[in-house]
Amino acid sequence: MLDTILFDMGGTIEDIWFNEETTLAVADKIIAILAKNGIQTSYNIEDFMEKLFAGVKRYKAWSQSVMLEKKPEEIWSEYYLYDFQFPKQKIMEISEELAQTWEKVYYHRVLRPHVKESLDALQERGYKLGIISNTISLYSVFNVLEEYEIREYFQDVTLSSVTGYRKPHTAIFEIALRQNDSKAENCMYVGDTISRDVIGAKRAKFGKVVQIQSFMTEMSDEKVKDDSIVADYIISDMEQIVPYVDKLRAEK
């Protein structure tokens, strides 16, 4: 019987998107953080962005190919800022600040409508709730949950930056299940992408998998060609979750 519901963060609990404006803003913020810590760069903003995003692209290609996540210290010193040849130790010392800045500035974030009401209703029905999120920061997800005033709903928050595994790696889902003291067959997962969320939860043999549409859905799933990998239920708004779980409960 369904007793646990785990959620993706970006694109699911919150709407996120990025564009040229957020890209420029995050590069500018990173330059400011570097300068504040005595690391100067002579690059103009356009050249800095080009070099930075070349490192980002290399890390993304590696992490997606192996479904693993490095710590912020490694990500920023060995990938994102590697081409600049800044002092490695200095970059490692400010890596979490850089990571949090990236997560909060490169991505525009806002809590989805009806999230609090839905979490209230699920909690009242006795479901255990948790988060599974891919992130390059150790603390940004916790900070954002606090800002949204919804941290207390979640029994556990499982992060790729902490576990070392990225969705769709089965291990991160299995870790979340253990930390929530739940069995896969009794768990529902809600996420916005096929490539990370649906595939990962299906491989981990979750009882139900729900896909919620977001800005990231099409962008992340453009290379997914397997039409046999589909969610059990597709929604466009978080308020659709409660009627669905009520229907599942009534069918038992």
PDB file of C-alpha atoms in Angstrom:
ATOM      1  CA  MET A   1       0.000   0.000   0.000  1.00  0.00           C
ATOM      2  CA  LEU A   2       1.238   3.473  -0.846  1.00  0.00           C
ATOM      3  CA  ASP A   3       2.692   5.138   2.253  1.00  0.00           C
ATOM      4  CA  THR A   4       5.489   7.404   0.956  1.00  0.00           C
ATOM      5  CA  ILE A   5       5.621  10.163  -1.650  1.00  0.00           C
ATOM      6  CA  LEU A   6       9.003  11.520  -2.728  1.00  0.00           C
ATOM      7  CA  PHE A   7       9.421  14.623  -4.867  1.00  0.00           C
ATOM      8  CA  ASP A   8      11.979  16.083  -7.204  1.00  0.00           C
ATOM      9  CA  MET A   9      12.872  19.694  -6.335  1.00  0.00           C
ATOM     10  CA  GLY A  10      13.625  21.944  -9.334  1.00  0.00           C
ATOM     11  CA  GLY A  11      10.812  21.745 -11.891  1.00  0.00           C
ATOM     12  CA  THR A  12       8.509  19.907  -9.464  1.00  0.00           C
ATOM     13  CA  ILE A  13       8.215  21.528  -6.042  1.00  0.00           C
ATOM     14  CA  GLU A  14       9.362  24.739  -7.686  1.00  0.00           C
ATOM     15  CA  ASP A  15       9.183  26.128 -11.192  1.00  0.00           C
ATOM     16  CA  ILE A  16      12.652  26.879 -12.546  1.00  0.00           C
ATOM     17  CA  TRP A  17      13.923  28.331 -15.778  1.00  0.00           C
ATOM     18  CA  PHE A  18      16.989  30.029 -17.196  1.00  0.00           C
ATOM     19  CA  ASN A  19      17.685  32.365 -20.098  1.00  0.00           C
ATOM     20  CA  GLU A  20      20.334  34.773 -21.405  1.00  0.00           C
ATOM     21  CA  GLU A  21      19.599  37.212 -18.588  1.00  0.00           C
ATOM     22  CA  THR A  22      20.138  34.648 -15.817  1.00  0.00           C
ATOM     23  CA  THR A  23      23.247  33.364 -17.609  1.00  0.00           C
ATOM     24  CA  LEU A  24      24.761  36.841 -17.664  1.00  0.00           C
ATOM     25  CA  ALA A  25      23.704  37.453 -14.055  1.00  0.00           C
ATOM     26  CA  VAL A  26      25.380  34.314 -12.715  1.00  0.00           C
ATOM     27  CA  ALA A  27      28.646  35.060 -14.541  1.00  0.00           C
ATOM     28  CA  ASP A  28      28.636  38.577 -13.079  1.00  0.00           C
ATOM     29  CA  LYS A  29      27.981  37.222  -9.563  1.00  0.00           C
ATOM     30  CA  ILE A  30      30.775  34.673  -9.854  1.00  0.00           C
ATOM     31  CA  ILE A  31      33.256  37.352 -10.952  1.00  0.00           C
ATOM     32  CA  ALA A  32      32.194  39.408  -7.918  1.00  0.00           C
ATOM     33  CA  ILE A  33      32.686  36.452  -5.540  1.00  0.00           C
ATOM     34  CA  LEU A  34      36.131  35.802  -6.989  1.00  0.00           C
ATOM     35  CA  ALA A  35      37.125  39.465  -6.616  1.00  0.00           C
ATOM     36  CA  LYS A  36      35.828  39.546  -3.026  1.00  0.00           C
ATOM     37  CA  ASN A  37      38.158  36.663  -2.260  1.00  0.00           C
ATOM     38  CA  GLY A  38      41.201  38.227  -3.900  1.00  0.00           C
ATOM     39  CA  ILE A  39      40.949  36.384  -7.228  1.00  0.00           C
ATOM     40  CA  GLN A  40      41.039  38.872 -10.080  1.00  0.00           C
ATOM     41  CA  THR A  41      40.283  38.161 -13.728  1.00  0.00           C
ATOM     42  CA  SER A  42      41.088  40.297 -16.747  1.00  0.00           C
ATOM     43  CA  TYR A  43      38.426  38.685 -18.921  1.00  0.00           C
ATOM     44  CA  ASN A  44      35.479  40.723 -20.122  1.00  0.00           C
ATOM     45  CA  ILE A  45      32.086  39.282 -19.231  1.00  0.00           C
ATOM     46  CA  GLU A  46      31.518  37.634 -22.638  1.00  0.00           C
ATOM     47  CA  ASP A  47      34.884  35.848 -22.657  1.00  0.00           C
ATOM     48  CA  PHE A  48      34.478  34.887 -19.009  1.00  0.00           C
ATOM     49  CA  MET A  49      31.076  33.354 -19.750  1.00  0.00           C
ATOM     50  CA  GLU A  50      32.422  31.394 -22.721  1.00  0.00           C
ATOM     51  CA  LYS A  51      35.267  29.920 -20.679  1.00  0.00           C
ATOM     52  CA  LEU A  52      33.037  29.218 -17.664  1.00  0.00           C
ATOM     53  CA  PHE A  53      30.352  27.438 -19.668  1.00  0.00           C
ATOM     54  CA  ALA A  54      32.952  25.328 -21.479  1.00  0.00           C
ATOM     55  CA  GLY A  55      33.846  23.935 -18.046  1.00  0.00           C
ATOM     56  CA  VAL A  56      30.178  23.533 -17.139  1.00  0.00           C
ATOM     57  CA  LYS A  57      29.592  21.592 -20.347  1.00  0.00           C
ATOM     58  CA  ARG A  58      32.503  19.235 -19.634  1.00  0.00           C
ATOM     59  CA  TYR A  59      31.235  18.521 -16.141  1.00  0.00           C
ATOM     60  CA  LYS A  60      27.681  17.967 -17.360  1.00  0.00           C
ATOM     61  CA  ALA A  61      28.889  15.504 -20.004  1.00  0.00           C
ATOM     62  CA  TRP A  62      30.904  13.560 -17.420  1.00  0.00           C
ATOM     63  CA  SER A  63      28.264  13.531 -14.675  1.00  0.00           C
ATOM     64  CA  GLN A  64      25.455  12.503 -17.012  1.00  0.00           C
ATOM     65  CA  SER A  65      27.529   9.732 -18.586  1.00  0.00           C
ATOM     66  CA  VAL A  66      28.350   8.090 -15.230  1.00  0.00           C
ATOM     67  CA  MET A  67      25.324   9.320 -13.213  1.00  0.00           C
ATOM     68  CA  LEU A  68      27.617  10.516 -10.439  1.00  0.00           C
ATOM     69  CA  GLU A  69      28.052  13.842  -8.628  1.00  0.00           C
ATOM     70  CA  LYS A  70      31.304  15.292  -7.350  1.00  0.00           C
ATOM     71  CA  LYS A  71      31.588  17.603  -4.341  1.00  0.00           C
ATOM     72  CA  PRO A  72      31.466  21.375  -4.929  1.00  0.00           C
ATOM     73  CA  GLU A  73      35.210  21.636  -4.258  1.00  0.00           C
ATOM     74  CA  GLU A  74      35.937  19.299  -7.168  1.00  0.00           C
ATOM     75  CA  ILE A  75      33.277  20.663  -9.497  1.00  0.00           C
ATOM     76  CA  TRP A  76      34.498  24.245  -9.332  1.00  0.00           C
ATOM     77  CA  SER A  77      38.253  23.647  -9.216  1.00  0.00           C
ATOM     78  CA  GLU A  78      38.418  20.744 -11.696  1.00  0.00           C
ATOM     79  CA  TYR A  79      35.661  21.669 -14.160  1.00  0.00           C
ATOM     80  CA  TYR A  80      33.739  24.961 -13.969  1.00  0.00           C
ATOM     81  CA  LEU A  81      36.733  27.243 -13.347  1.00  0.00           C
ATOM     82  CA  TYR A  82      39.570  24.913 -14.338  1.00  0.00           C
ATOM     83  CA  ASP A  83      40.416  26.688 -17.612  1.00  0.00           C
ATOM     84  CA  PHE A  84      41.137  29.940 -15.769  1.00  0.00           C
ATOM     85  CA  GLN A  85      43.971  28.317 -13.790  1.00  0.00           C
ATOM     86  CA  PHE A  86      43.000  30.163 -10.615  1.00  0.00           C
ATOM     87  CA  PRO A  87      44.686  28.954  -7.403  1.00  0.00           C
ATOM     88  CA  LYS A  88      42.967  25.607  -6.761  1.00  0.00           C
ATOM     89  CA  GLN A  89      42.954  25.878  -2.979  1.00  0.00           C
ATOM     90  CA  LYS A  90      41.281  29.296  -3.065  1.00  0.00           C
ATOM     91  CA  ILE A  91      38.573  28.019  -5.412  1.00  0.00           C
ATOM     92  CA  MET A  92      37.967  25.003  -3.191  1.00  0.00           C
ATOM     93  CA  GLU A  93      37.561  27.255  -0.139  1.00  0.00           C
ATOM     94  CA  ILE A  94      34.743  29.262  -1.769  1.00  0.00           C
ATOM     95  CA  SER A  95      33.214  26.419  -3.786  1.00  0.00           C
ATOM     96  CA  GLU A  96      30.006  26.124  -1.746  1.00  0.00           C
ATOM     97  CA  GLU A  97      29.353  29.855  -2.054  1.00  0.00           C
ATOM     98  CA  LEU A  98      29.897  29.559  -5.799  1.00  0.00           C
ATOM     99  CA  ALA A  99      27.623  26.499  -5.966  1.00  0.00           C
ATOM    100  CA  GLN A 100      24.790  28.177  -4.065  1.00  0.00           C
ATOM    101  CA  THR A 101      25.120  31.259  -6.260  1.00  0.00           C
ATOM    102  CA  TRP A 102      24.887  29.091  -9.354  1.00  0.00           C
ATOM    103  CA  GLU A 103      21.786  27.273  -8.138  1.00  0.00           C
ATOM    104  CA  LYS A 104      19.979  30.469  -7.086  1.00  0.00           C
ATOM    105  CA  VAL A 105      21.036  32.884  -9.853  1.00  0.00           C
ATOM    106  CA  TYR A 106      21.497  30.790 -13.002  1.00  0.00           C
ATOM    107  CA  TYR A 107      18.110  29.196 -12.317  1.00  0.00           C
ATOM    108  CA  HIS A 108      15.167  31.480 -11.624  1.00  0.00           C
ATOM    109  CA  ARG A 109      13.162  29.686  -8.935  1.00  0.00           C
ATOM    110  CA  VAL A 110       9.647  30.121  -7.570  1.00  0.00           C
ATOM    111  CA  LEU A 111       7.450  27.811  -5.506  1.00  0.00           C
ATOM    112  CA  ARG A 112       4.770  26.172  -7.649  1.00  0.00           C
ATOM    113  CA  PRO A 113       1.136  27.052  -6.975  1.00  0.00           C
ATOM    114  CA  HIS A 114      -0.781  24.733  -4.624  1.00  0.00           C
ATOM    115  CA  VAL A 115       2.333  23.069  -3.202  1.00  0.00           C
ATOM    116  CA  LYS A 116       1.671  23.942   0.448  1.00  0.00           C
ATOM    117  CA  GLU A 117      -1.982  22.970   0.252  1.00  0.00           C
ATOM    118  CA  SER A 118      -1.089  19.642  -1.376  1.00  0.00           C
ATOM    119  CA  LEU A 119       1.631  18.871   1.155  1.00  0.00           C
ATOM    120  CA  ASP A 120      -0.797  19.674   3.972  1.00  0.00           C
ATOM    121  CA  ALA A 121      -3.379  17.299   2.525  1.00  0.00           C
ATOM    122  CA  LEU A 122      -0.858  14.494   1.988  1.00  0.00           C
ATOM    123  CA  GLN A 123       0.551  14.895   5.481  1.00  0.00           C
ATOM    124  CA  GLU A 124      -2.943  14.825   6.966  1.00  0.00           C
ATOM    125  CA  ARG A 125      -3.516  11.524   5.164  1.00  0.00           C
ATOM    126  CA  GLY A 126      -0.456  10.066   6.867  1.00  0.00           C
ATOM    127  CA  TYR A 127       1.981   9.874   3.955  1.00  0.00           C
ATOM    128  CA  LYS A 128       5.708  10.159   4.581  1.00  0.00           C
ATOM    129  CA  LEU A 129       7.136  12.901   2.352  1.00  0.00           C
ATOM    130  CA  GLY A 130      10.658  13.436   1.069  1.00  0.00           C
ATOM    131  CA  ILE A 131      12.851  15.044  -1.582  1.00  0.00           C
ATOM    132  CA  ILE A 132      15.341  13.576  -4.078  1.00  0.00           C
ATOM    133  CA  SER A 133      17.280  16.273  -5.924  1.00  0.00           C
ATOM    134  CA  ASN A 134      20.228  16.594  -8.283  1.00  0.00           C
ATOM    135  CA  THR A 135      22.258  19.615  -7.156  1.00  0.00           C
ATOM    136  CA  ILE A 136      25.877  20.800  -7.177  1.00  0.00           C
ATOM    137  CA  SER A 137      25.432  22.511  -3.796  1.00  0.00           C
ATOM    138  CA  LEU A 138      25.418  20.900  -0.354  1.00  0.00           C
ATOM    139  CA  TYR A 139      22.972  23.363   1.215  1.00  0.00           C
ATOM    140  CA  SER A 140      20.979  25.274  -1.423  1.00  0.00           C
ATOM    141  CA  VAL A 141      18.005  22.874  -1.434  1.00  0.00           C
ATOM    142  CA  PHE A 142      17.698  23.097   2.355  1.00  0.00           C
ATOM    143  CA  ASN A 143      17.947  26.896   2.201  1.00  0.00           C
ATOM    144  CA  VAL A 144      15.293  27.175  -0.494  1.00  0.00           C
ATOM    145  CA  LEU A 145      12.920  24.844   1.363  1.00  0.00           C
ATOM    146  CA  GLU A 146      13.312  27.097   4.407  1.00  0.00           C
ATOM    147  CA  GLU A 147      12.628  30.191   2.284  1.00  0.00           C
ATOM    148  CA  TYR A 148       9.450  28.570   0.958  1.00  0.00           C
ATOM    149  CA  GLU A 149       8.540  27.625   4.552  1.00  0.00           C
ATOM    150  CA  ILE A 150       7.978  23.975   3.643  1.00  0.00           C
ATOM    151  CA  ARG A 151      11.072  22.256   5.072  1.00  0.00           C
ATOM    152  CA  GLU A 152       9.094  20.748   7.959  1.00  0.00           C
ATOM    153  CA  TYR A 153       6.924  18.678   5.606  1.00  0.00           C
ATOM    154  CA  PHE A 154       9.790  16.486   4.471  1.00  0.00           C
ATOM    155  CA  GLN A 155      11.075  13.623   6.590  1.00  0.00           C
ATOM    156  CA  ASP A 156      14.243  13.408   4.502  1.00  0.00           C
ATOM    157  CA  VAL A 157      16.056  15.353   1.771  1.00  0.00           C
ATOM    158  CA  THR A 158      18.335  13.198  -0.398  1.00  0.00           C
ATOM    159  CA  LEU A 159      20.845  15.124  -2.535  1.00  0.00           C
ATOM    160  CA  SER A 160      23.204  14.057  -5.312  1.00  0.00           C
ATOM    161  CA  SER A 161      25.897  16.355  -3.879  1.00  0.00           C
ATOM    162  CA  VAL A 162      25.786  14.392  -0.605  1.00  0.00           C
ATOM    163  CA  THR A 163      25.241  10.826  -1.870  1.00  0.00           C
ATOM    164  CA  GLY A 164      27.551  11.115  -4.880  1.00  0.00           C
ATOM    165  CA  TYR A 165      24.865   9.633  -7.173  1.00  0.00           C
ATOM    166  CA  ARG A 166      22.805  11.579  -9.684  1.00  0.00           C
ATOM    167  CA  LYS A 167      19.364  10.676 -10.898  1.00  0.00           C
ATOM    168  CA  PRO A 168      18.618   8.460 -12.779  1.00  0.00           C
ATOM    169  CA  HIS A 169      21.170   6.294 -10.902  1.00  0.00           C
ATOM    170  CA  THR A 170      19.178   3.709  -8.956  1.00  0.00           C
ATOM    171  CA  ALA A 171      21.382   4.184  -5.888  1.00  0.00           C
ATOM    172  CA  ILE A 172      20.093   7.668  -5.042  1.00  0.00           C
ATOM    173  CA  PHE A 173      16.508   6.365  -5.047  1.00  0.00           C
ATOM    174  CA  GLU A 174      17.497   3.396  -2.895  1.00  0.00           C
ATOM    175  CA  ILE A 175      19.274   5.685  -0.425  1.00  0.00           C
ATOM    176  CA  ALA A 176      16.148   7.856  -0.181  1.00  0.00           C
ATOM    177  CA  LEU A 177      14.012   4.784   0.478  1.00  0.00           C
ATOM    178  CA  ARG A 178      16.297   3.660   3.308  1.00  0.00           C
ATOM    179  CA  GLN A 179      16.375   7.115   4.848  1.00  0.00           C
ATOM    180  CA  ASN A 180      12.580   7.289   4.744  1.00  0.00           C
ATOM    181  CA  ASP A 181      12.259   3.691   6.015  1.00  0.00           C
ATOM    182  CA  SER A 182      10.118   2.856   2.992  1.00  0.00           C
ATOM    183  CA  LYS A 183       9.829   0.073   0.424  1.00  0.00           C
ATOM    184  CA  ALA A 184       9.928   0.869  -3.279  1.00  0.00           C
ATOM    185  CA  GLU A 185       6.587  -0.797  -3.995  1.00  0.00           C
ATOM    186  CA  ASN A 186       4.921   1.445  -1.394  1.00  0.00           C
ATOM    187  CA  CYS A 187       6.444   4.644  -2.731  1.00  0.00           C
ATOM    188  CA  MET A 188       5.343   7.190  -5.327  1.00  0.00           C
ATOM    189  CA  TYR A 189       7.846   9.487  -7.008  1.00  0.00           C
ATOM    190  CA  VAL A 190       6.886  12.835  -8.526  1.00  0.00           C
ATOM    191  CA  GLY A 191       9.263  14.526 -10.964  1.00  0.00           C
ATOM    192  CA  ASP A 192       9.287  16.550 -14.154  1.00  0.00           C
ATOM    193  CA  THR A 193      11.709  14.713 -16.462  1.00  0.00           C
ATOM    194  CA  ILE A 194      11.643  11.317 -18.115  1.00  0.00           C
ATOM    195  CA  SER A 195      15.445  11.193 -18.425  1.00  0.00           C
ATOM    196  CA  ARG A 196      16.137  11.597 -14.703  1.00  0.00           C
ATOM    197  CA  ASP A 197      12.936  11.161 -12.718  1.00  0.00           C
ATOM    198  CA  VAL A 198      10.720   8.686 -14.546  1.00  0.00           C
ATOM    199  CA  ILE A 199      13.540   6.417 -15.714  1.00  0.00           C
ATOM    200  CA  GLY A 200      15.248   6.511 -12.319  1.00  0.00           C
ATOM    201  CA  ALA A 201      12.136   5.761 -10.283  1.00  0.00           C
ATOM    202  CA  LYS A 202      10.999   3.044 -12.676  1.00  0.00           C
ATOM    203  CA  ARG A 203      14.393   1.338 -12.508  1.00  0.00           C
ATOM    204  CA  ALA A 204      14.213   1.534  -8.715  1.00  0.00           C
ATOM    205  CA  LYS A 205      10.819  -0.231  -8.975  1.00  0.00           C
ATOM    206  CA  PHE A 206       8.750   2.473  -7.300  1.00  0.00           C
ATOM    207  CA  GLY A 207       5.080   1.591  -7.015  1.00  0.00           C
ATOM    208  CA  LYS A 208       3.919   4.684  -8.904  1.00  0.00           C
ATOM    209  CA  VAL A 209       5.676   7.400 -10.889  1.00  0.00           C
ATOM    210  CA  VAL A 210       4.034  10.736 -11.636  1.00  0.00           C
ATOM    211  CA  GLN A 211       5.410  13.256 -14.129  1.00  0.00           C
ATOM    212  CA  ILE A 212       4.620  16.954 -13.731  1.00  0.00           C
ATOM    213  CA  GLN A 213       5.177  19.212 -16.746  1.00  0.00           C
ATOM    214  CA  SER A 214       7.745  22.008 -16.425  1.00  0.00           C
ATOM    215  CA  PHE A 215      10.127  24.281 -18.346  1.00  0.00           C
ATOM    216  CA  MET A 216      12.793  21.603 -17.908  1.00  0.00           C
ATOM    217  CA  THR A 217      10.691  18.685 -19.176  1.00  0.00           C
ATOM    218  CA  GLU A 218      11.214  19.131 -22.910  1.00  0.00           C
ATOM    219  CA  MET A 219      14.778  20.410 -22.577  1.00  0.00           C
ATOM    220  CA  SER A 220      15.904  17.459 -20.470  1.00  0.00           C
ATOM    221  CA  ASP A 221      13.997  14.803 -22.402  1.00  0.00           C
ATOM    222  CA  GLU A 222      14.777  15.747 -25.985  1.00  0.00           C
ATOM    223  CA  LYS A 223      17.182  12.776 -26.340  1.00  0.00           C
ATOM    224  CA  VAL A 224      14.891  10.221 -24.719  1.00  0.00           C
ATOM    225  CA  LYS A 225      13.623   8.007 -27.517  1.00  0.00           C
ATOM    226  CA  ASP A 226      12.204   5.030 -25.604  1.00  0.00           C
ATOM    227  CA  ASP A 227       8.421   5.410 -25.776  1.00  0.00           C
ATOM    228  CA  SER A 228       7.996   2.442 -23.427  1.00  0.00           C
ATOM    229  CA  ILE A 229       9.317   4.514 -20.500  1.00  0.00           C
ATOM    230  CA  VAL A 230       6.314   6.523 -19.397  1.00  0.00           C
ATOM    231  CA  ALA A 231       4.941   7.792 -16.119  1.00  0.00           C
ATOM    232  CA  ASP A 232       1.900   6.150 -14.559  1.00  0.00           C
ATOM    233  CA  TYR A 233       0.194   9.537 -14.424  1.00  0.00           C
ATOM    234  CA  ILE A 234       0.963  12.945 -15.926  1.00  0.00           C
ATOM    235  CA  ILE A 235      -0.097  16.225 -14.295  1.00  0.00           C
ATOM    236  CA  SER A 236       0.355  19.931 -14.925  1.00  0.00           C
ATOM    237  CA  ASP A 237      -0.382  21.262 -11.429  1.00  0.00           C
ATOM    238  CA  MET A 238       0.519  20.026  -7.964  1.00  0.00           C
ATOM    239  CA  GLU A 239      -3.121  20.138  -6.869  1.00  0.00           C
ATOM    240  CA  GLN A 240      -3.753  17.078  -9.054  1.00  0.00           C
ATOM    241  CA  ILE A 241      -1.644  14.876  -6.773  1.00  0.00           C
ATOM    242  CA  VAL A 242      -4.130  14.549  -3.905  1.00  0.00           C
ATOM    243  CA  PRO A 243      -7.102  13.355  -5.989  1.00  0.00           C
ATOM    244  CA  TYR A 244      -4.811  10.832  -7.668  1.00  0.00           C
ATOM    245  CA  VAL A 245      -3.526   9.302  -4.423  1.00  0.00           C
ATOM    246  CA  ASP A 246      -7.075   9.293  -3.042  1.00  0.00           C
ATOM    247  CA  LYS A 247      -8.182   7.354  -6.129  1.00  0.00           C
ATOM    248  CA  LEU A 248      -5.347   4.858  -5.682  1.00  0.00           C
ATOM    249  CA  ARG A 249      -6.246   4.385  -2.007  1.00  0.00           C
ATOM    250  CA  ALA A 250      -9.932   3.838  -2.837  1.00  0.00           C
ATOM    251  CA  GLU A 251      -9.008   1.151  -5.384  1.00  0.00           C
ATOM    252  CA  LYS A 252      -7.194  -0.963  -2.766  1.00  0.00           C
TER     253      LYS A 252
END
